[in-house]
N, CA and C atoms as an extended XYZ file, in Angstrom:
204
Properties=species:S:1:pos:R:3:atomname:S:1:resname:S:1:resid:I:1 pbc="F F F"
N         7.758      -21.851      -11.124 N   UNK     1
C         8.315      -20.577      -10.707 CA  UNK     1
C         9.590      -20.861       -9.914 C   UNK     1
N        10.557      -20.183      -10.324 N   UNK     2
C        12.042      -20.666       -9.347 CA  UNK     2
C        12.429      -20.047       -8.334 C   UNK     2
N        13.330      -19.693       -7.693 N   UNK     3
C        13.437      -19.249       -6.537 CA  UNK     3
C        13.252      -17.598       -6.627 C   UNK     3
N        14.115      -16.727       -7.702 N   UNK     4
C        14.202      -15.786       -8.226 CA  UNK     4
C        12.870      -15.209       -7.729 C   UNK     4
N        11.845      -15.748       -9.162 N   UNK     5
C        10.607      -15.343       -9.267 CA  UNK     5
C        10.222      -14.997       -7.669 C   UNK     5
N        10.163      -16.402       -7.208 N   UNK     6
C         9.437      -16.138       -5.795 CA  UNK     6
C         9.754      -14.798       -5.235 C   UNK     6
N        11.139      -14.746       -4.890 N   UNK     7
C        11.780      -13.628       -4.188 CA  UNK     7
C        11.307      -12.440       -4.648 C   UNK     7
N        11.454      -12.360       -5.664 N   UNK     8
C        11.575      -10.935       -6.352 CA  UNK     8
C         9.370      -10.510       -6.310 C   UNK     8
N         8.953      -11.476       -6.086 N   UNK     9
C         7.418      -11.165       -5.823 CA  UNK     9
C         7.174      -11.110       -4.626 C   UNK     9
N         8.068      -11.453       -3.565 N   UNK    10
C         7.525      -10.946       -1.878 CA  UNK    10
C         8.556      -10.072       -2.051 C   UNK    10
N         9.588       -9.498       -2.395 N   UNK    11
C        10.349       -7.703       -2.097 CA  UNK    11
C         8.949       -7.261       -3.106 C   UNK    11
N         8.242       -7.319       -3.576 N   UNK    12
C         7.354       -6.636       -4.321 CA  UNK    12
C         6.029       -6.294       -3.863 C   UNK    12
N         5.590       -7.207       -3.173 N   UNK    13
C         4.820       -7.404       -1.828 CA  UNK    13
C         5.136       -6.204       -0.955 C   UNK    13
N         6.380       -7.121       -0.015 N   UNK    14
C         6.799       -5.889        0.833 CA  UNK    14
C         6.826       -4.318        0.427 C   UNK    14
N         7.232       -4.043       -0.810 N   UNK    15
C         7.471       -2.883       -1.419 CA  UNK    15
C         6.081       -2.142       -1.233 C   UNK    15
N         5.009       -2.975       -1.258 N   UNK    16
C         3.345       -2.427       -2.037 CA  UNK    16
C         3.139       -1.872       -0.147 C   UNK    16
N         3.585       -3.005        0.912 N   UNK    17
C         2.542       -2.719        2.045 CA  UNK    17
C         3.610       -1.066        2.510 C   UNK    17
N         5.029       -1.471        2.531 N   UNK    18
C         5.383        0.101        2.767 CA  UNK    18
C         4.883        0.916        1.965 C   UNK    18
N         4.771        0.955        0.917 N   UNK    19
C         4.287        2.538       -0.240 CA  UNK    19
C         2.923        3.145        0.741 C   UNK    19
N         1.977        2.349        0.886 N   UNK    20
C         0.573        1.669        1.282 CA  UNK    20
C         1.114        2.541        2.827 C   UNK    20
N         1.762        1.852        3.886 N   UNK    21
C         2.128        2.779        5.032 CA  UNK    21
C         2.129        4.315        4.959 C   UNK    21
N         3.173        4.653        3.657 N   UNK    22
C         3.580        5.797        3.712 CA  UNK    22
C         2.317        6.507        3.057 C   UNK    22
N         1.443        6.459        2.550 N   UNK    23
C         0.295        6.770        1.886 CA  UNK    23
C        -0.815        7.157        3.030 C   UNK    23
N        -0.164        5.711        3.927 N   UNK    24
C        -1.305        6.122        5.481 CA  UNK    24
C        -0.830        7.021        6.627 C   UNK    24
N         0.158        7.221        6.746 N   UNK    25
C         1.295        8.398        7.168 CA  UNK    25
C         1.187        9.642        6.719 C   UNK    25
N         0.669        9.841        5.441 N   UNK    26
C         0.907       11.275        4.539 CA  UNK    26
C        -1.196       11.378        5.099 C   UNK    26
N        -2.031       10.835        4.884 N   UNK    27
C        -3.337       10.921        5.003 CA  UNK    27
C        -3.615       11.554        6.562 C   UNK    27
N        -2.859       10.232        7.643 N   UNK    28
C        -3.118       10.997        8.840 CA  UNK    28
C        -2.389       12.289        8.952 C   UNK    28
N        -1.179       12.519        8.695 N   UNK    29
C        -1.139       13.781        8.701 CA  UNK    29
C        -1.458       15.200        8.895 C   UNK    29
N        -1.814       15.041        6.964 N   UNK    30
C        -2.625       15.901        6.313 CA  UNK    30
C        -4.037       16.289        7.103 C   UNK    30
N        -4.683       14.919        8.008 N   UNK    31
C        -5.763       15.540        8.590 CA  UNK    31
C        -5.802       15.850        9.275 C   UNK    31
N        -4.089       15.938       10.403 N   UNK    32
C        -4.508       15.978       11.649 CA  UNK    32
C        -3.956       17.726       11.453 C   UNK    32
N        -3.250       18.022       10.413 N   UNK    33
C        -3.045       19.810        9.902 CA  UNK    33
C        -4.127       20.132       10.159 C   UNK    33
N        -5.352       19.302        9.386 N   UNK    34
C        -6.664       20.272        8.765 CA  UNK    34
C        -7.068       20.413       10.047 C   UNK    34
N        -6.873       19.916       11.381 N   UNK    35
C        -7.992       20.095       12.577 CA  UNK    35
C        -8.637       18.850       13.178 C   UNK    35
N        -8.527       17.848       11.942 N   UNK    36
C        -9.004       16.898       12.656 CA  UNK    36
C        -9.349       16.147       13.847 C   UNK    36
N        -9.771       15.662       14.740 N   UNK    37
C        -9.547       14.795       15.904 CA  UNK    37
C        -9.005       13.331       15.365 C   UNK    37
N        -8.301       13.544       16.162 N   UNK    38
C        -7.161       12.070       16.137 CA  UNK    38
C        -8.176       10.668       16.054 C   UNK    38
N        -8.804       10.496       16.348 N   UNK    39
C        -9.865        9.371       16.088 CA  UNK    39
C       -10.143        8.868       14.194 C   UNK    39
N       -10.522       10.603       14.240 N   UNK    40
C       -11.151       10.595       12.539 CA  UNK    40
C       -10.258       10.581       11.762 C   UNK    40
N        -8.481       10.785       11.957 N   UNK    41
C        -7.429       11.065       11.330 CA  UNK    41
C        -6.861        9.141       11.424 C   UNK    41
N        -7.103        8.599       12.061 N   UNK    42
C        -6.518        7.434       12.122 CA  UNK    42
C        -7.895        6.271       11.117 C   UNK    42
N        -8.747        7.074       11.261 N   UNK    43
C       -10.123        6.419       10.431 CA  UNK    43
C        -9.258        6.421        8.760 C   UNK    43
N        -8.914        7.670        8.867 N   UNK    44
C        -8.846        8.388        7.317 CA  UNK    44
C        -7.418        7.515        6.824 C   UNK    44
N        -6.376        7.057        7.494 N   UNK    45
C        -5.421        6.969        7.371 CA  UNK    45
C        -5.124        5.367        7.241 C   UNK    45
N        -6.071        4.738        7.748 N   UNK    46
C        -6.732        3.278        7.226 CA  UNK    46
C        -7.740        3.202        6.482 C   UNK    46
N        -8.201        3.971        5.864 N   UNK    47
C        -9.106        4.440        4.330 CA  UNK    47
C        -7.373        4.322        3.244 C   UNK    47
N        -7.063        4.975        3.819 N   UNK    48
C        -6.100        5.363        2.408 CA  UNK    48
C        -5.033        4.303        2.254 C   UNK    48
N        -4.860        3.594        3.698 N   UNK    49
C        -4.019        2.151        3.594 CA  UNK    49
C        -4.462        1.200        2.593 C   UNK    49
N        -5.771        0.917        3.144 N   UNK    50
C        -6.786       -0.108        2.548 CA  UNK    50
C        -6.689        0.142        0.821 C   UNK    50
N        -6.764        1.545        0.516 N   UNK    51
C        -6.929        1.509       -0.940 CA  UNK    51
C        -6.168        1.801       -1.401 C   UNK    51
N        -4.978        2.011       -0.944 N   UNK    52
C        -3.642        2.229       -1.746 CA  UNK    52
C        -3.079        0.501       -1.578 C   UNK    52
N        -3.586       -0.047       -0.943 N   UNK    53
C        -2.914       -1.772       -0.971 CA  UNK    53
C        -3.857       -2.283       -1.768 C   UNK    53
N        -5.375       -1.891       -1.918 N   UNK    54
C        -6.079       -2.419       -2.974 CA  UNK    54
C        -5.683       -2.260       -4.564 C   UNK    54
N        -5.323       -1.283       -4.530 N   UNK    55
C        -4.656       -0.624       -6.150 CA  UNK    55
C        -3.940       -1.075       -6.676 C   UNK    55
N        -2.395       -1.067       -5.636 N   UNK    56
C        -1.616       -1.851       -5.907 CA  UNK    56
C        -1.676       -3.532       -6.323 C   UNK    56
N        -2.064       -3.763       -5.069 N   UNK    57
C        -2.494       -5.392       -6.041 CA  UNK    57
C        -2.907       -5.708       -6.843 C   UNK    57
N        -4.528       -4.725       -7.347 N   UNK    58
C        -4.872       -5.343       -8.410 CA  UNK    58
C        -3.730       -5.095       -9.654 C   UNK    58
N        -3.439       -3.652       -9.442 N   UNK    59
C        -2.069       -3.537      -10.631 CA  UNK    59
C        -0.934       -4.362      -10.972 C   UNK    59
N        -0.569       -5.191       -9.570 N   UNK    60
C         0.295       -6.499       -9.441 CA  UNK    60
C        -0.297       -7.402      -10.029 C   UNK    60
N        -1.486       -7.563       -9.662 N   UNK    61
C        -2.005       -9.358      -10.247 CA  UNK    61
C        -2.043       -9.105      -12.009 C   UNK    61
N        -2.324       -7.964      -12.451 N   UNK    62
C        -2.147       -7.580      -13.746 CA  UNK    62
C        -0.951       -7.875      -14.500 C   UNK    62
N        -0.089       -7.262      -14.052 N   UNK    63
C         1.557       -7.096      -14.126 CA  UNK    63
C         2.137       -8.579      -14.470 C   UNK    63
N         1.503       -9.271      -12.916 N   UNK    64
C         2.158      -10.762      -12.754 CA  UNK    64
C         1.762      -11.602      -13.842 C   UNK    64
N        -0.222      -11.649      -14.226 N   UNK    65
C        -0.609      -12.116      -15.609 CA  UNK    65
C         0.015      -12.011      -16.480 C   UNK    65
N         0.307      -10.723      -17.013 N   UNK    66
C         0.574      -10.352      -18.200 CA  UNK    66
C         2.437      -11.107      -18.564 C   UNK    66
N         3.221      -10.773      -17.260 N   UNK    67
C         3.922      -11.546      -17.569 CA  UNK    67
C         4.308      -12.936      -17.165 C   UNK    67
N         3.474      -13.611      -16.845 N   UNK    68
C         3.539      -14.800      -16.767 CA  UNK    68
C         3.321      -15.729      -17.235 C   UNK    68
């Protein structure tokens, strides 16, 4: 793998954990509209981190297989 590759797979990285932030940003939010208590809104908002960085990766390690 050459330097390129490398690079261009940690901006891809980086890319996944911001999307993944903003996913946990839009969740707490949304719950703290609905009424939530701030406790259960920061619960919810590392629920949706966790599985929006889970998704992504596995869709990456796919991606990276397929073309590699």
């Amino acid at each position: 793998m050459n330097v390129t590759h490398t690079a261009m797979l940690l901006m891809t990285i980086g890319l996944a954990v911001v999307f993944s932030l903003l996913a946990a940003a839009a969740a707490f939010a949304v719950a703290r509209w609905g009424g939530a208590p701030v406790p259960e809104c920061v619960s919810r908002s590392g629920r949706a981190f966790a599985t929006t960085l889970t998704v992504i990766s596995a869709v990456l390690a796919v991606v990276i297989t397929v073309v590699k």
